[in-house]
Tab-separated table of N, CA and C in Angstrom:
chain	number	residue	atom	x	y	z
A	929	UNK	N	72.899	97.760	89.605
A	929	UNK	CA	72.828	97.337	90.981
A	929	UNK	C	71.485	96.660	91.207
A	930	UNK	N	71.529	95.634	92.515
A	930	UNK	CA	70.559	94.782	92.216
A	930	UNK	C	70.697	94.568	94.408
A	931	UNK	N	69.139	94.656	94.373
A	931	UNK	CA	69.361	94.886	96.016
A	931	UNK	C	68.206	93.859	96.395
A	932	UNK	N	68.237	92.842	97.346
A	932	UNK	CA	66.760	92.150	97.314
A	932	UNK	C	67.008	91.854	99.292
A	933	UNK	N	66.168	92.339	99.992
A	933	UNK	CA	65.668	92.142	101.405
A	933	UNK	C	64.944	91.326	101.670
A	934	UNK	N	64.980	90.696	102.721
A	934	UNK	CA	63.857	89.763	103.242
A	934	UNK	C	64.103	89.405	104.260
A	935	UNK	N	63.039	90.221	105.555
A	935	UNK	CA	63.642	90.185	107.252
A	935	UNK	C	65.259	90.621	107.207
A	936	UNK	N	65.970	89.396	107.699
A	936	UNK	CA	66.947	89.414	108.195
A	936	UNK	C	68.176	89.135	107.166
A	937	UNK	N	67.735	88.802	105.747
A	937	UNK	CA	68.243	88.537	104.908
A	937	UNK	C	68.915	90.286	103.754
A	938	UNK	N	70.106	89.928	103.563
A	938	UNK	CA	69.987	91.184	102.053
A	938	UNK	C	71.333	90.317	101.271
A	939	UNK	N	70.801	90.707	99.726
A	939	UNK	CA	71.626	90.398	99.101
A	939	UNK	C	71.679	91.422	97.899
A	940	UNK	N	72.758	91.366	97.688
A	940	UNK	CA	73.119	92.997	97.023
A	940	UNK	C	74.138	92.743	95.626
A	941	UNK	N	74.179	92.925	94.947
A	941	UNK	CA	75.226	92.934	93.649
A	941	UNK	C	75.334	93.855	92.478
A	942	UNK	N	76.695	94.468	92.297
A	942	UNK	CA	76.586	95.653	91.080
A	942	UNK	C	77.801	95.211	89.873
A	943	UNK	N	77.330	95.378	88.589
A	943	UNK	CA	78.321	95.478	87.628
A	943	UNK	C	78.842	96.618	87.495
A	944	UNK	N	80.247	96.985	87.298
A	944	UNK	CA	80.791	98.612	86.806
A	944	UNK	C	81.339	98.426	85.910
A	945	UNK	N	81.601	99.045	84.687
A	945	UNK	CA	82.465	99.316	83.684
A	945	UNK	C	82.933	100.751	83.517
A	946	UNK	N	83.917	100.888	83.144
A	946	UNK	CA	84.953	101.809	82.744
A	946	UNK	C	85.387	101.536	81.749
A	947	UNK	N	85.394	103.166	81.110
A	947	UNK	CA	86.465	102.723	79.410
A	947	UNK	C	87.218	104.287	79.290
A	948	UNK	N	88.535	104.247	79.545
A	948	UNK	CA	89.306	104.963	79.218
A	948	UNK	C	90.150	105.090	78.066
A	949	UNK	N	90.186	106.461	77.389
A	949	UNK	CA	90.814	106.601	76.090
A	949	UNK	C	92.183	107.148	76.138
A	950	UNK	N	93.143	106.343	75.300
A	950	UNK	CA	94.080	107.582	75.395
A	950	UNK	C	95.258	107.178	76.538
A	951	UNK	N	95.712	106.148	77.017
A	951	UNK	CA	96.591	105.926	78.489
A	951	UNK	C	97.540	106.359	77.903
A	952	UNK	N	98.815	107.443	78.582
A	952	UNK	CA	99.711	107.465	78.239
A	952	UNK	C	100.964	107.183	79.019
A	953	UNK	N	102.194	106.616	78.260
A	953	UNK	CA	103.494	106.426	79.121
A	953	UNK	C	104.199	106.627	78.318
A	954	UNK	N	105.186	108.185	77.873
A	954	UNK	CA	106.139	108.549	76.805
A	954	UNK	C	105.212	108.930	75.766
A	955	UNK	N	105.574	108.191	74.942
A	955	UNK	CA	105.036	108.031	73.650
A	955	UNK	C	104.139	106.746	73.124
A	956	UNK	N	103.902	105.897	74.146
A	956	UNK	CA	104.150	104.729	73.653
A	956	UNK	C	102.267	104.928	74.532
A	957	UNK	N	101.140	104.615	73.987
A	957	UNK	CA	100.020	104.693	74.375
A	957	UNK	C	98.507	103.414	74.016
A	958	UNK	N	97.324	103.631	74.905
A	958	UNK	CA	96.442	102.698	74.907
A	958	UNK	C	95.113	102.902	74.843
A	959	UNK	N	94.293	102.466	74.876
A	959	UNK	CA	92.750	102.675	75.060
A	959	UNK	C	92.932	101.618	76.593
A	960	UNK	N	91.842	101.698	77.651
A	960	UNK	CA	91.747	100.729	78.539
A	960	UNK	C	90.202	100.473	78.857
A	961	UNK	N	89.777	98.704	79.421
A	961	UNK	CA	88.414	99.172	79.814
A	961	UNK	C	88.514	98.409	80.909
A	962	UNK	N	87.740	98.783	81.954
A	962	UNK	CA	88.208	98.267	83.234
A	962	UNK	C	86.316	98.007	83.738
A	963	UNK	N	86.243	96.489	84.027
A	963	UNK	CA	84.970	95.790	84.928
A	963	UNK	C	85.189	95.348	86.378
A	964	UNK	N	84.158	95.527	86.629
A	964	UNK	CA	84.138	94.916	87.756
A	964	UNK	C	82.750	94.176	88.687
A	965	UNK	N	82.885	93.099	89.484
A	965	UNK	CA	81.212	92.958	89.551
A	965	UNK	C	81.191	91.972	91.100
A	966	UNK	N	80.171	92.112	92.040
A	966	UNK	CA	80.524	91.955	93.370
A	966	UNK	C	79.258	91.387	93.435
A	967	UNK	N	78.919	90.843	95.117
A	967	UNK	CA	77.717	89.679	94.705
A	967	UNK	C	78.070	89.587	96.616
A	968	UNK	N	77.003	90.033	97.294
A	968	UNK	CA	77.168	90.162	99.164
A	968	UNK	C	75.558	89.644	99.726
A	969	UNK	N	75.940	88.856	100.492
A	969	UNK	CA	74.770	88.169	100.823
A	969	UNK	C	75.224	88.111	102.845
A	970	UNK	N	74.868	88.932	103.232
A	970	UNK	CA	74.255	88.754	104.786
A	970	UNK	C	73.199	88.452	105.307
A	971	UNK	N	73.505	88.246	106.859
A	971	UNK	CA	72.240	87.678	107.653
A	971	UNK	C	72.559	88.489	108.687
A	972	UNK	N	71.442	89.237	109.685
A	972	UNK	CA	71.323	89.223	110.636
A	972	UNK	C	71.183	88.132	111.974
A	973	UNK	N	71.861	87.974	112.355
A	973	UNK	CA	72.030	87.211	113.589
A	973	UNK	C	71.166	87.036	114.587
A	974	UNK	N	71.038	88.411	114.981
A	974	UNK	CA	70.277	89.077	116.031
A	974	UNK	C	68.621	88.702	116.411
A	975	UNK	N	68.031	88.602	114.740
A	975	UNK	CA	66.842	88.443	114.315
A	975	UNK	C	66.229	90.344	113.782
A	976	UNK	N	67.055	91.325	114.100
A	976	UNK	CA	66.769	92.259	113.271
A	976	UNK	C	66.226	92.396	111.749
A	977	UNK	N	65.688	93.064	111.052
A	977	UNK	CA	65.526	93.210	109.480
A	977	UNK	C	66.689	93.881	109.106
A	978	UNK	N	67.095	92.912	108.015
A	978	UNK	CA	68.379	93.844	107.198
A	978	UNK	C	67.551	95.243	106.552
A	979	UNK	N	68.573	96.245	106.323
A	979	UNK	CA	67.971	97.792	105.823
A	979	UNK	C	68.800	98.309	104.841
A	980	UNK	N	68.368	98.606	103.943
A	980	UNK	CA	69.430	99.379	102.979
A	980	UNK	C	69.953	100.935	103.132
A	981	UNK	N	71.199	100.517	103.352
A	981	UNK	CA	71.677	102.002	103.461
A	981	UNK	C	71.598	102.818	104.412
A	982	UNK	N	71.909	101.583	105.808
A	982	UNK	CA	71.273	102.534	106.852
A	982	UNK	C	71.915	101.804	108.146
A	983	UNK	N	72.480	102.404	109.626
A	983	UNK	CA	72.339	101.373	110.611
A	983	UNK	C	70.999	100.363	111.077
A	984	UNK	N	71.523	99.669	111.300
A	984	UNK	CA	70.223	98.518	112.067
A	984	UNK	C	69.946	98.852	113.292
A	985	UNK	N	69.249	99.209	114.032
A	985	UNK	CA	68.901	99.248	114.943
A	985	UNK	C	68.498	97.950	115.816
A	986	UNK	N	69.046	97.615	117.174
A	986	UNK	CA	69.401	96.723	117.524
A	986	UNK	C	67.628	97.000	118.471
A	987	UNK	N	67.337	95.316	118.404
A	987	UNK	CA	66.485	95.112	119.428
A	987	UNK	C	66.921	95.475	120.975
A	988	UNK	N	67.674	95.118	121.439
A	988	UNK	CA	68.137	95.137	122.534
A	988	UNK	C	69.620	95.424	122.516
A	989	UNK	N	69.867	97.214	122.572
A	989	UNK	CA	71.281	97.756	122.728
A	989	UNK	C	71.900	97.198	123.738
A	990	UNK	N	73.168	97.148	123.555
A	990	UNK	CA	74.519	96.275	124.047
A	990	UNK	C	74.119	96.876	125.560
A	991	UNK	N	74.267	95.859	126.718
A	991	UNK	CA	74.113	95.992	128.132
A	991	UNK	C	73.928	94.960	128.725
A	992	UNK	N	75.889	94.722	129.309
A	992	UNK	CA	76.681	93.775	129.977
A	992	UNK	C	75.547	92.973	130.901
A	993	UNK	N	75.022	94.096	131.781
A	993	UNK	CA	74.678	93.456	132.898
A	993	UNK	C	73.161	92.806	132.306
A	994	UNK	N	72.645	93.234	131.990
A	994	UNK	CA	71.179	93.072	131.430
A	994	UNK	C	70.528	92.066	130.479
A	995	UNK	N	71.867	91.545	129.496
A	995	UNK	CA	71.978	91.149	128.345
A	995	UNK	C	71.857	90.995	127.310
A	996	UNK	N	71.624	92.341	127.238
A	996	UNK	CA	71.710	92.894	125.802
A	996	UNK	C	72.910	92.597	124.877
A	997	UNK	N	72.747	92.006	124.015
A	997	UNK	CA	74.001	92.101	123.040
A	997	UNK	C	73.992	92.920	121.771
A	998	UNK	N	72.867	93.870	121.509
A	998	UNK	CA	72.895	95.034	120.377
A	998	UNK	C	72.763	94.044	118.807
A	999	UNK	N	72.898	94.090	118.124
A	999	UNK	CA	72.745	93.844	116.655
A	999	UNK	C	73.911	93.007	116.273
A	1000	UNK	N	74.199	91.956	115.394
A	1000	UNK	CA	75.150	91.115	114.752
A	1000	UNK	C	74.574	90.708	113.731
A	1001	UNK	N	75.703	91.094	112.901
A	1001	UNK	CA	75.612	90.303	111.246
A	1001	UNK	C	76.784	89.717	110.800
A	1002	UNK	N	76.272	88.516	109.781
A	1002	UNK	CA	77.298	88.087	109.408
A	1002	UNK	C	77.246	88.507	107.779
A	1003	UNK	N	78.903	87.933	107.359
A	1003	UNK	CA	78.671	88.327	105.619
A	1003	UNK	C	79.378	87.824	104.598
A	1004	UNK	N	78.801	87.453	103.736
A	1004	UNK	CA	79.969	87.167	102.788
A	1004	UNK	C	80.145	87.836	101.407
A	1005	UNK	N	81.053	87.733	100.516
A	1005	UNK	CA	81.275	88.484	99.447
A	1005	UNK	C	82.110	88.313	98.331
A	1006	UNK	N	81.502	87.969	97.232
A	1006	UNK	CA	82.447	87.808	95.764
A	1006	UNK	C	82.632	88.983	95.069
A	1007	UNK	N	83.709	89.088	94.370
A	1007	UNK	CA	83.755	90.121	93.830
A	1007	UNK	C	85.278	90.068	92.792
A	1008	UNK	N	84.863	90.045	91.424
A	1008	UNK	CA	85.744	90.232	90.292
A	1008	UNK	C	86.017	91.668	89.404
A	1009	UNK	N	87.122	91.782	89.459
A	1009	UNK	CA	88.038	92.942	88.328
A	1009	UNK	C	88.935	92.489	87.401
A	1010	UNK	N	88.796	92.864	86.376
A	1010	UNK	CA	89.471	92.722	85.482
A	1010	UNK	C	89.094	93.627	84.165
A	1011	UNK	N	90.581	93.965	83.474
A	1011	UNK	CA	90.817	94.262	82.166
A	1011	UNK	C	90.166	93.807	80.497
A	1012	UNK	N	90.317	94.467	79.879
A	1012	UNK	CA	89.581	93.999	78.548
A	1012	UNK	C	90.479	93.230	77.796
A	1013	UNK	N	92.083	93.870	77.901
A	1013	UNK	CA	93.230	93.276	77.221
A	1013	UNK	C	93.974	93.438	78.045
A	1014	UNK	N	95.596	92.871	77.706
A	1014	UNK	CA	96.259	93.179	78.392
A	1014	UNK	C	97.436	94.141	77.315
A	1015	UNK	N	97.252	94.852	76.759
A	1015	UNK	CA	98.009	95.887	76.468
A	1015	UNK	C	98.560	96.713	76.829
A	1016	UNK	N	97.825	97.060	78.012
A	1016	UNK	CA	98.752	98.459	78.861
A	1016	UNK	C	100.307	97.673	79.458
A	1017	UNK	N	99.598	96.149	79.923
A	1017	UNK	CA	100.567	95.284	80.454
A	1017	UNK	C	102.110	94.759	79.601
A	1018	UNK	N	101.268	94.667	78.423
A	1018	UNK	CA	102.484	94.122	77.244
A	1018	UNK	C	103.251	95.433	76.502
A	1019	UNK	N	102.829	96.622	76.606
A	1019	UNK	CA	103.137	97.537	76.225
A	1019	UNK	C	104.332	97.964	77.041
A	1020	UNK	N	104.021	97.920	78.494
A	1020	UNK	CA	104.974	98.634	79.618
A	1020	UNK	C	104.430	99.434	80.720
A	1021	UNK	N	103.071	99.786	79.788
A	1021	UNK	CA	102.622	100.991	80.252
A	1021	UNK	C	102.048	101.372	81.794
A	1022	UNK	N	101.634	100.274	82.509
A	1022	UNK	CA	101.069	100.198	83.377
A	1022	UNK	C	101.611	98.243	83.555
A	1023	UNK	N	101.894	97.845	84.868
A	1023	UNK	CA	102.474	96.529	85.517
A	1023	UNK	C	101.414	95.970	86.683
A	1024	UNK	N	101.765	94.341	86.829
A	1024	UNK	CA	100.727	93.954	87.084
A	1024	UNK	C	100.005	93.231	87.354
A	1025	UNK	N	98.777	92.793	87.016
A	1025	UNK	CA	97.899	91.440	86.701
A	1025	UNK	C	96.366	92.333	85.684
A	1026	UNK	N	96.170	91.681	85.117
A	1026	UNK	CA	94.744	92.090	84.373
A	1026	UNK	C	93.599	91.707	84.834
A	1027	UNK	N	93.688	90.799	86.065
A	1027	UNK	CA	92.448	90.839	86.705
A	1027	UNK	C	92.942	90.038	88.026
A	1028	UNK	N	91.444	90.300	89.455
A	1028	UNK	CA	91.557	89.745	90.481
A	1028	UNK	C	90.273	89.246	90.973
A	1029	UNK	N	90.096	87.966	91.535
A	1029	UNK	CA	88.957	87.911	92.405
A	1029	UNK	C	89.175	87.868	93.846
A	1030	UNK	N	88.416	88.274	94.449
A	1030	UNK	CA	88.574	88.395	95.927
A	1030	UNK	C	87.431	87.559	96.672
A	1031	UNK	N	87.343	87.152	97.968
A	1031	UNK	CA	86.325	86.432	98.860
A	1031	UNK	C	86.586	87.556	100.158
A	1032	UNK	N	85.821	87.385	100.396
A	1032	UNK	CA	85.285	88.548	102.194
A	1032	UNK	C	84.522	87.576	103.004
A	1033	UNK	N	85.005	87.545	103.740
A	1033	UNK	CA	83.949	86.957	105.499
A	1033	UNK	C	83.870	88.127	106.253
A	1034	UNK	N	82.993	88.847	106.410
A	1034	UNK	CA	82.504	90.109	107.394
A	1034	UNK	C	81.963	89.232	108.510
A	1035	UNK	N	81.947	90.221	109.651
A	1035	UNK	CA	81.445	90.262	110.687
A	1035	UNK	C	80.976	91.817	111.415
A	1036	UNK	N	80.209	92.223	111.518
A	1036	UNK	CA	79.532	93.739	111.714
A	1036	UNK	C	79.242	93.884	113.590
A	1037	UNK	N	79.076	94.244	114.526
A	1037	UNK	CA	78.448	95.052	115.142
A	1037	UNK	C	78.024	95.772	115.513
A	1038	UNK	N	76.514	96.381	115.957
A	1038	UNK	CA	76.012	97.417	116.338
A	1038	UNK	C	75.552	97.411	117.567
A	1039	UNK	N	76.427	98.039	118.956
A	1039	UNK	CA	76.132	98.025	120.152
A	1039	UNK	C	74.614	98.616	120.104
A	1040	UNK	N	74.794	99.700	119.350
A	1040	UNK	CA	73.634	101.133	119.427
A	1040	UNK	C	73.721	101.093	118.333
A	1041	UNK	N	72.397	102.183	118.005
A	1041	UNK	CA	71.771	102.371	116.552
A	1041	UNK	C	73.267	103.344	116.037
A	1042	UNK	N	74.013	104.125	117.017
A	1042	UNK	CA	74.756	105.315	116.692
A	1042	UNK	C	76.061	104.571	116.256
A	1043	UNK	N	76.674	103.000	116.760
A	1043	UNK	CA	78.025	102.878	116.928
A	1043	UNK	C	77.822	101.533	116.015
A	1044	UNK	N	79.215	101.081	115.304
A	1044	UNK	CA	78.966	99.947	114.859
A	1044	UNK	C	80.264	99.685	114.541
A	1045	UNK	N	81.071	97.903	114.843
A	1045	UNK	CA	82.265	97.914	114.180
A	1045	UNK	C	82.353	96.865	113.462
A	1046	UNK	N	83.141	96.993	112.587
A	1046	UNK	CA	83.164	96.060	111.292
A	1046	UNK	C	84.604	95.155	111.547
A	1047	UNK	N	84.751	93.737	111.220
A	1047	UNK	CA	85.943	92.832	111.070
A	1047	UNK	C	85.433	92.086	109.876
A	1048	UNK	N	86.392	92.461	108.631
A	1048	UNK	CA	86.345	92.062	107.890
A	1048	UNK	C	87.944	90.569	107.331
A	1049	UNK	N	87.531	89.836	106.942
A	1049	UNK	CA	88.987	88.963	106.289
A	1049	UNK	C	88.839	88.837	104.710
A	1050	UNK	N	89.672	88.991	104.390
A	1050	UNK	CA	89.864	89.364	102.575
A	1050	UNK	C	90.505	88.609	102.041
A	1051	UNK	N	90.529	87.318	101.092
A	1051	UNK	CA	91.713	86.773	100.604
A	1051	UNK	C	91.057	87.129	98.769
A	1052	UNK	N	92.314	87.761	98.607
A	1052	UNK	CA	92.139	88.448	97.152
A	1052	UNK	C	93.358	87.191	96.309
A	1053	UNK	N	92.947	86.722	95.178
A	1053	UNK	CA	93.533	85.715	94.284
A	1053	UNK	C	94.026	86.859	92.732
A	1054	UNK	N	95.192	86.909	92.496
A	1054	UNK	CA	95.847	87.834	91.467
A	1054	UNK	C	95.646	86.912	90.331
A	1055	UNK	N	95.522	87.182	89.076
A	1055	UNK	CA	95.078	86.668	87.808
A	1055	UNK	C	96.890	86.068	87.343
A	1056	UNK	N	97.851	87.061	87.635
A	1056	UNK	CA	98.967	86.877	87.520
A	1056	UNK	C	99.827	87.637	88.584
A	1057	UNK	N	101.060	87.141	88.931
A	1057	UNK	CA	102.019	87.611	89.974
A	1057	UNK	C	102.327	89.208	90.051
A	1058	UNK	N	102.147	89.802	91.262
A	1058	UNK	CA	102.555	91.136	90.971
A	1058	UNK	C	103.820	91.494	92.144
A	1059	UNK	N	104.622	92.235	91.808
A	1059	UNK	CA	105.679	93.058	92.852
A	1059	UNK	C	105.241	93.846	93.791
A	1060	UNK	N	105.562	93.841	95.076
A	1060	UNK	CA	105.117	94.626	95.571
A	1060	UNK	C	105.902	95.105	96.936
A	1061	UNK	N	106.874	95.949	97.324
A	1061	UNK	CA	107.794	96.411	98.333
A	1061	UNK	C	109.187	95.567	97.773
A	1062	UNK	N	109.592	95.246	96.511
A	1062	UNK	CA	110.359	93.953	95.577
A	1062	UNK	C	109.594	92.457	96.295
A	1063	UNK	N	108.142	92.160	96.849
A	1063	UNK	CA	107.850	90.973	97.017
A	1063	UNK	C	106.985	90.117	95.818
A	1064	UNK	N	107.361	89.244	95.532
A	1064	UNK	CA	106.454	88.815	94.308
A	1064	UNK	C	105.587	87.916	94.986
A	1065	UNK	N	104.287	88.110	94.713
A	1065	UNK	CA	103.105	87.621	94.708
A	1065	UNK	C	101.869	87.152	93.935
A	1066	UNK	N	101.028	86.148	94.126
A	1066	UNK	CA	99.834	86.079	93.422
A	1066	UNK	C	98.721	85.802	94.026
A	1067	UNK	N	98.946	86.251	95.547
A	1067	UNK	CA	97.255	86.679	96.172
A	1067	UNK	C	97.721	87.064	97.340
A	1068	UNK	N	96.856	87.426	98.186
A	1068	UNK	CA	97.090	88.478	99.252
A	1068	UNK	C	95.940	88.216	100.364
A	1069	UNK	N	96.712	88.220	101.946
A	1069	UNK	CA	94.948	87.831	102.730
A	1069	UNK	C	94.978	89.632	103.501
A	1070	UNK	N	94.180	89.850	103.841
A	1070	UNK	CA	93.841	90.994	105.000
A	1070	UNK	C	93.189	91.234	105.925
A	1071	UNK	N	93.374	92.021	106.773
A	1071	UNK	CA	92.097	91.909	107.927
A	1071	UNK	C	91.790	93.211	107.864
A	1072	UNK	N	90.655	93.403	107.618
A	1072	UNK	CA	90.571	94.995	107.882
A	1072	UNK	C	89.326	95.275	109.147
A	1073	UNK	N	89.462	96.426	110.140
A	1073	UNK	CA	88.356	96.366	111.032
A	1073	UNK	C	88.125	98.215	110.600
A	1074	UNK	N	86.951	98.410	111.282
A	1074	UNK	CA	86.547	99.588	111.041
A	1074	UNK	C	85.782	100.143	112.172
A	1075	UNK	N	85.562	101.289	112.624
A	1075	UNK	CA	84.644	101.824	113.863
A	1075	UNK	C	83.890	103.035	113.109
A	1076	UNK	N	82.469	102.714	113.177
A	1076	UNK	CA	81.356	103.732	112.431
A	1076	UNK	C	80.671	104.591	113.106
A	1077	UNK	N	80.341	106.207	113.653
A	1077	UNK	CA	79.843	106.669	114.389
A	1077	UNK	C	78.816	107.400	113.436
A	1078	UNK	N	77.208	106.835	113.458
A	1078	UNK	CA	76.081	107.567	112.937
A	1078	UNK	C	75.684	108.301	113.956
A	1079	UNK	N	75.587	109.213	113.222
A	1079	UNK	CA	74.800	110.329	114.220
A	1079	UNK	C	73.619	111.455	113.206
């Protein structure tokens, strides 16, 4: 992992590896090694300092009348997975794709140091087509939002 700050700036990126021995389905079995590696670069909006691992505390908490608008960040994000082989795949053993990259556009708020909500958009790209509810596919978009209460 690799973390670098500056004011309002952070940019963050980790490699993972995994190596599993031994997959089994019947009789019929694998070794697997599974990577992965991500790469997030935000800005504070606001003019706050980005912080690691922590809420931001907003210059001026959210207040309609007053005009406060609390903390905003924006974000973006790469991030690749993939397999060593595709054996588990050609075997049976496990179905699929052997690898994916994904893109993220975040958007964060923090009314208060205590509250914060996240809107994230995800378009993930499949290495190869996968099934899924019987739909066949080879990438996928999402929205995901989130509500954070530090206390």
């Amino acid at each position: 992992e690799l973390e670098w700050l500056y004011g309002p700036y952070n940019f963050t990126t980790e490699f993972v590896g995994t190596d599993f021995d031994t997959i089994r389905l019947g009789a019929t079995e694998d070794d697997l090694t599974v990577n992965g590696w991500y790469c997030t670069l935000s800005y504070v909006l606001t003019g706050e300092d980005a912080v690691r691992n922590a809420a931001i505390r907003p210059k001026n908490n959210f207040d309609f009348r007053n005009g406060g608008w609390g903390a905003w960040q924006v974000l973006e994000r790469y991030e690749r997975l993939w397999t060593e082989d595709r054996d588990l795949l050609d075997k049976g053993i496990a179905s699929g794709t052997d690898g994916a990259d994904a893109y993220t556009l975040g958007l964060n708020w923090w009314p208060n140091y205590h509250l914060r909500f996240m809107l994230n958009y995800i378009y993930t790209k499949f290495d190869d087509e996968i099934t899924v509810s019987d739909k066949t596919m080879d990438d996928e978009n999402v929205i995901l939002t989130r509500a954070q209460f530090n206390f």
